[in-house]
Amino acid sequence: MAAMRDVVFVDGVRTPFGRAGEKGMYASTRSDDLAVKALQGLLERNPGLDPARIDDVGIAATTQQGDQGLTLGRTVSMLAGIPNTVPGFALDRMCAGALTVASFMGAAIGSGQYDVAIAGGVEHMGRHPLGLDADPNPRFVAEKLVSPEALNMGLTAERLHDRFPQLTKERADRFGMLSQQKVQAAYDRGDIQHDLVPVALRSPQGWGLATEDEGRRPTTTMEGLASLKTPFRPHGRVTAGTSSPLTDGATMSLLAGADTAKEMGLSAKMRLVGFAFAGVAPEVMGLGPVPSTEKALKRAGLTIDDIGLFELNEAFAVQVLSFTDHFGIADDDPRVNPWGGAIALGHPLAATGVRLMIQLARQFAERPDVRYGVTAMCVGLGQGGTAIWENPHFDGKKRK
């Protein structure tokens, strides 16, 4: 059996994320067109890549219907101009769709079955709300396999507050406020914009151009957050200010064998160390990244102390805090989401995994003192996914 080869994250881009719904900037934009635009942007940024050399295109979506159906990996790649000799597929693991595609493409590359692959995700939650037309099997409730509350992500977040009383609403509010502030600070430094692919917009007022994430609220205050309603249950602790908003957007990434990337003159922004997925009780969905991270670390022969940067999806503030508390990480630890996260940027479900990778790769370039980073997220119906990455710029010198 041949030895496993190194797998590298070459590049990643995304569209600006928009608010879902009739007033959102992508209300008149097709879901597959968002994915096409992101894929074209990725190809344009990497002219050394011969599209005919791509072995597969995988694009994740959670609600696969209408303009978000029809095996997106195949249809989007053809619309983006990739030769029809290149195959494609679609995948659904809800929030971890793109993370799953990237992980499995990495496994295929590492085992020598592929040389180059595209992994991405798209979600137009304005057109395709989570669970639209889904028909859960009645046995789930009738046989008490799953609580009905498990199908409502907000209620699973409320259950984390119930299970861990130390995860107070005040801590969650503060985390949400800091996410907004960190995202705006990253925008002010120009850290985010480099990887955004502008998207042409059509509205009754005419044509426009999406160049920034739409949902940011940098003026968020603790006082304002304290006054928000708790929509998931009376006297709850989860609010819009501590939840990721409904979002439209697409992400794309390019993965390759390290040897193939070198042959094509493509840079390596990260090396894939390993990945893992795990399940938990659906009622406490947000705990999923804890066992998936423990599993990934064990397989890699690493500990949590080896991780210098964490890109954790902020589905809910309490969900991230349950992860950091478990591993003994402070709420304001600078290793965690240094540029903010989904509470401010948005969470277009299946697309988010690659957004985490994009930000981690950009931070690696600025932090040669950090060797390992993690991208992790919870997944609907009680799952978690984690990928561990190595920084190719690591120089072993401690940062002042």
XYZ file of C-alpha atoms in Angstrom:
400
model
C 0.000 0.000 0.000
C 1.345 3.396 -1.001
C 2.208 5.893 1.750
C -0.242 8.723 2.365
C 0.716 11.943 0.612
C 0.486 15.444 2.035
C -2.772 17.282 1.299
C -2.738 21.068 1.074
C -5.319 23.816 1.086
C -4.222 25.911 -1.878
C -6.793 28.685 -1.791
C -10.334 29.624 -0.892
C -12.767 32.406 -1.722
C -16.343 33.277 -0.937
C -19.094 35.623 -1.918
C -20.018 38.349 0.534
C -22.692 36.933 2.822
C -26.152 38.485 2.617
C -29.155 38.605 4.899
C -31.748 36.029 3.925
C -35.210 37.166 2.932
C -36.946 39.608 0.632
C -34.912 42.564 1.918
C -31.574 40.772 1.606
C -29.158 41.706 -1.154
C -29.438 38.291 -2.847
C -33.241 38.182 -2.930
C -33.181 38.209 -6.753
C -30.033 36.105 -7.183
C -30.125 32.373 -7.895
C -28.397 30.056 -5.475
C -26.457 28.258 -8.194
C -25.303 31.609 -9.600
C -23.772 32.454 -6.209
C -21.841 29.192 -6.351
C -20.810 29.790 -9.968
C -19.485 33.238 -9.115
C -17.443 31.870 -6.215
C -16.004 29.053 -8.339
C -15.098 31.421 -11.177
C -13.379 33.704 -8.675
C -11.352 30.784 -7.336
C -10.242 29.761 -10.833
C -9.306 33.328 -11.762
C -7.116 33.617 -8.656
C -5.227 30.451 -9.579
C -4.274 30.702 -13.261
C -1.672 27.967 -12.820
C -4.449 25.431 -12.387
C -5.531 23.656 -15.551
C -9.277 23.108 -14.962
C -9.092 19.855 -16.921
C -6.792 18.497 -14.183
C -9.504 18.827 -11.517
C -10.540 15.334 -10.443
C -13.863 16.238 -8.845
C -16.060 19.154 -7.766
C -18.073 18.721 -4.584
C -20.553 21.388 -3.487
C -22.651 21.040 -0.357
C -26.138 22.398 0.264
C -28.580 21.606 3.039
C -31.889 22.156 1.284
C -31.345 20.636 -2.150
C -34.277 21.800 -4.223
C -35.048 24.210 -7.037
C -32.027 26.326 -7.986
C -30.147 24.643 -5.136
C -30.686 21.129 -6.475
C -29.641 19.121 -9.518
C -26.287 17.822 -8.235
C -24.696 21.229 -7.708
C -21.103 20.068 -8.089
C -21.820 19.038 -11.664
C -24.105 21.855 -12.775
C -22.108 24.651 -11.133
C -18.784 23.425 -12.540
C -20.218 23.336 -16.063
C -21.718 26.820 -15.672
C -18.373 28.079 -14.387
C -16.614 26.885 -17.535
C -14.886 23.766 -16.219
C -14.636 21.080 -18.949
C -17.461 18.556 -18.915
C -14.901 15.787 -18.518
C -14.674 16.825 -14.840
C -17.334 15.150 -12.640
C -19.168 16.699 -9.725
C -21.514 15.874 -6.868
C -23.621 17.414 -4.125
C -23.571 16.536 -0.434
C -25.630 17.282 2.653
C -24.379 17.250 6.217
C -26.336 20.357 7.140
C -23.988 22.967 8.678
C -20.860 20.872 8.058
C -21.506 20.281 4.367
C -18.470 22.109 2.970
C -16.280 20.867 5.830
C -17.314 17.305 4.976
C -16.640 17.750 1.261
C -13.201 19.223 1.978
C -12.398 16.413 4.424
C -13.434 13.654 2.058
C -11.668 15.269 -0.898
C -8.589 15.488 1.322
C -8.852 11.788 2.094
C -9.135 10.974 -1.617
C -6.088 13.110 -2.398
C -4.103 11.726 0.517
C -4.742 8.156 -0.606
C -3.664 8.947 -4.165
C -7.083 8.610 -5.796
C -7.260 12.324 -6.668
C -4.640 14.993 -7.342
C -6.772 18.152 -7.338
C -10.316 18.819 -6.116
C -12.767 21.633 -5.526
C -14.743 21.684 -2.268
C -17.406 24.251 -1.542
C -20.873 24.984 -0.307
C -23.816 27.265 -0.936
C -26.966 28.156 0.928
C -29.690 30.556 -0.107
C -31.725 30.534 3.079
C -33.994 33.236 1.737
C -35.231 30.906 -0.995
C -34.663 27.608 0.742
C -35.243 27.876 4.523
C -33.841 25.098 6.675
C -36.247 22.161 6.702
C -38.460 23.450 3.892
C -40.698 20.562 2.720
C -38.787 18.138 4.970
C -40.905 15.304 6.334
C -39.222 13.832 9.453
C -40.202 10.246 10.070
C -42.915 10.146 12.770
C -41.024 7.339 14.514
C -38.502 9.904 15.802
C -41.144 11.340 18.110
C -43.493 8.384 18.491
C -40.694 6.087 19.686
C -39.025 8.899 21.638
C -35.832 8.551 19.609
C -35.504 12.333 19.468
C -37.218 15.134 21.331
C -39.332 17.359 19.061
C -37.195 20.236 20.329
C -34.164 18.702 18.607
C -35.517 19.882 15.268
C -35.340 23.502 16.433
C -31.721 24.641 16.579
C -32.527 27.566 18.867
C -34.076 25.261 21.442
C -30.996 23.029 21.390
C -28.981 26.133 22.262
C -31.350 26.898 25.127
C -30.717 23.369 26.400
C -27.002 24.079 26.606
C -27.753 26.995 28.910
C -29.916 24.625 30.983
C -27.278 21.911 31.155
C -24.414 24.263 31.995
C -25.664 26.998 34.360
C -22.232 28.622 34.313
C -22.877 29.517 30.666
C -24.911 32.556 31.571
C -26.784 34.882 29.260
C -24.348 37.645 30.185
C -21.381 35.548 29.019
C -23.206 34.746 25.781
C -24.107 38.404 25.243
C -20.521 39.466 25.763
C -19.300 36.837 23.314
C -21.803 38.042 20.720
C -20.784 41.677 21.190
C -17.080 40.817 20.862
C -17.758 38.868 17.673
C -19.293 41.967 16.108
C -16.403 44.135 17.259
C -13.731 41.697 16.060
C -15.313 41.378 12.614
C -15.429 45.143 12.202
C -11.825 45.466 13.347
C -10.834 42.843 10.772
C -12.720 44.801 8.100
C -11.005 48.012 9.150
C -7.605 46.304 8.746
C -8.590 44.868 5.368
C -8.283 41.284 6.558
C -11.620 40.024 5.234
C -12.034 41.741 1.879
C -9.120 40.034 0.119
C -11.004 36.738 -0.176
C -14.413 38.116 -1.184
C -15.614 37.694 -4.772
C -17.907 40.617 -5.758
C -21.362 39.612 -6.979
C -23.531 41.644 -9.353
C -26.975 42.366 -7.906
C -30.277 43.064 -9.585
C -33.140 44.810 -7.787
C -36.160 46.954 -8.688
C -33.868 49.953 -8.174
C -31.373 48.693 -10.769
C -28.000 46.950 -10.732
C -25.510 46.969 -7.895
C -22.491 45.091 -6.590
C -22.119 43.094 -3.370
C -18.641 43.674 -1.965
C -19.109 43.309 1.815
C -20.968 41.078 4.270
C -24.397 42.545 4.837
C -25.315 41.521 8.369
C -22.628 43.192 10.483
C -23.704 45.213 13.539
C -20.494 46.783 14.903
C -22.331 49.176 17.242
C -23.755 46.282 19.297
C -23.659 46.956 23.058
C -24.273 44.850 26.151
C -27.209 47.099 27.036
C -28.793 46.550 23.653
C -28.272 42.800 23.808
C -29.803 42.614 27.275
C -33.043 44.091 25.931
C -33.547 41.635 23.055
C -36.408 39.142 23.077
C -35.802 35.411 23.484
C -37.669 34.022 20.449
C -37.178 30.321 21.069
C -38.965 30.144 24.428
C -40.332 32.533 27.094
C -37.719 33.700 29.580
C -34.970 32.040 27.561
C -31.377 33.125 27.172
C -30.765 32.831 23.421
C -31.440 35.966 21.363
C -30.814 37.241 17.855
C -27.705 38.933 19.226
C -26.167 35.628 20.303
C -27.245 33.588 17.268
C -25.991 33.407 13.709
C -28.506 35.109 11.389
C -30.222 33.448 8.440
C -27.804 33.979 5.565
C -27.236 33.569 1.822
C -23.763 32.913 0.399
C -21.300 30.548 -1.261
C -17.730 29.392 -0.604
C -15.173 27.500 -2.699
C -11.770 25.970 -1.946
C -8.992 24.307 -3.896
C -7.282 21.258 -2.410
C -4.383 19.324 -3.913
C -1.631 16.893 -3.206
C 1.457 18.800 -2.087
C 3.412 17.314 -4.978
C 0.751 18.289 -7.519
C 0.536 21.814 -6.146
C 4.313 22.175 -6.483
C 4.180 20.845 -10.046
C 1.532 23.434 -10.985
C 3.251 26.297 -9.201
C 0.419 26.637 -6.688
C 1.116 27.817 -3.151
C 0.117 25.837 -0.082
C -1.651 27.916 2.564
C -2.315 25.014 4.950
C -1.614 21.293 5.278
C -4.434 18.993 6.316
C -3.332 17.084 9.414
C -6.573 15.173 9.972
C -10.295 15.374 10.520
C -13.051 13.709 12.495
C -16.827 13.721 12.828
C -18.814 12.585 15.850
C -22.383 12.364 17.091
C -24.103 13.562 20.267
C -27.694 13.631 21.473
C -29.639 15.784 18.980
C -31.178 17.757 21.865
C -27.722 19.194 22.686
C -26.532 19.539 19.117
C -24.074 22.292 20.034
C -21.825 19.895 21.960
C -20.909 18.083 18.747
C -17.505 19.757 18.199
C -16.258 18.521 21.592
C -16.076 14.797 20.747
C -15.120 15.438 17.111
C -12.185 17.598 18.252
C -11.119 15.068 20.877
C -11.189 12.342 18.225
C -9.248 14.422 15.691
C -6.600 15.398 18.251
C -6.136 11.807 19.393
C -5.700 10.541 15.847
C -3.180 13.292 15.118
C -1.214 12.650 18.310
C -1.853 16.213 19.491
C -3.453 17.857 22.514
C -5.603 20.950 22.799
C -2.524 22.849 24.018
C -0.873 22.307 20.617
C -3.553 24.357 18.883
C -2.591 27.986 18.394
C -5.701 29.184 16.515
C -9.335 28.117 16.580
C -11.898 28.991 13.920
C -15.142 27.847 15.551
C -18.474 28.365 13.891
C -20.646 30.634 15.979
C -23.986 28.970 15.372
C -24.833 30.284 18.840
C -22.622 31.975 21.412
C -23.488 29.366 24.032
C -22.404 26.606 21.655
C -18.897 28.062 21.317
C -18.715 28.670 25.062
C -19.625 25.044 25.760
C -16.610 24.048 23.642
C -14.173 26.485 25.205
C -15.338 25.663 28.744
C -14.837 21.966 28.109
C -11.251 22.519 27.021
C -10.460 25.103 29.704
C -10.193 28.020 27.290
C -11.146 31.513 28.454
C -14.083 33.332 26.829
C -11.763 36.048 25.527
C -8.818 33.824 24.590
C -7.133 35.532 21.596
C -6.693 32.163 19.875
C -10.455 31.812 19.375
C -12.050 33.487 16.352
C -9.628 36.423 16.332
C -11.497 38.001 13.408
C -14.952 37.297 14.802
C -17.395 34.802 13.392
C -20.848 33.823 12.224
C -22.779 35.903 14.765
C -21.583 38.927 12.797
C -20.741 37.490 9.375
C -23.662 35.091 9.024
C -23.901 31.338 8.627
C -25.067 30.094 5.227
C -25.195 26.552 6.629
C -23.399 24.203 4.215
C -21.039 26.954 3.009
C -19.577 27.927 6.377
C -16.928 25.209 6.743
C -14.829 26.666 3.944
C -15.282 30.189 5.340
C -13.573 28.955 8.501
C -10.706 27.544 6.424
C -10.290 30.781 4.484
C -9.920 32.806 7.678
C -7.566 30.310 9.316
C -5.333 30.229 6.226
C -5.130 34.010 6.165
C -4.248 34.090 9.878
C -1.571 31.417 9.414
C 0.187 33.711 6.942
C 0.342 36.427 9.610
C 1.256 34.083 12.472
C 4.406 32.047 11.710
C 4.628 31.407 15.463
C 1.514 29.190 15.267
C 1.964 25.648 14.005
C -1.522 24.099 14.280
C -5.053 25.420 13.921
C -8.540 23.944 14.111
C -11.726 24.543 12.175
C -14.751 23.072 13.944
C -18.507 23.321 13.990
C -21.670 21.785 15.372
C -24.115 20.108 13.014
C -27.879 19.756 13.106
C -29.407 16.583 14.577
C -26.499 16.135 16.946
C -23.143 16.022 15.184
C -19.808 17.789 15.211
C -16.989 18.134 12.698
C -13.358 19.124 13.157
C -10.354 19.525 10.885
C -6.796 20.137 12.084
C -4.452 22.139 9.865
C -0.705 22.842 9.933
C 0.805 26.213 9.108
C 3.409 25.964 6.292
C 4.824 29.319 7.437
C 5.625 28.026 10.936
C 9.098 29.138 12.025
C 9.097 28.041 15.655
C 9.690 31.533 17.004
C 7.523 32.765 19.830
C 5.501 35.911 19.238
C 6.163 38.891 21.496
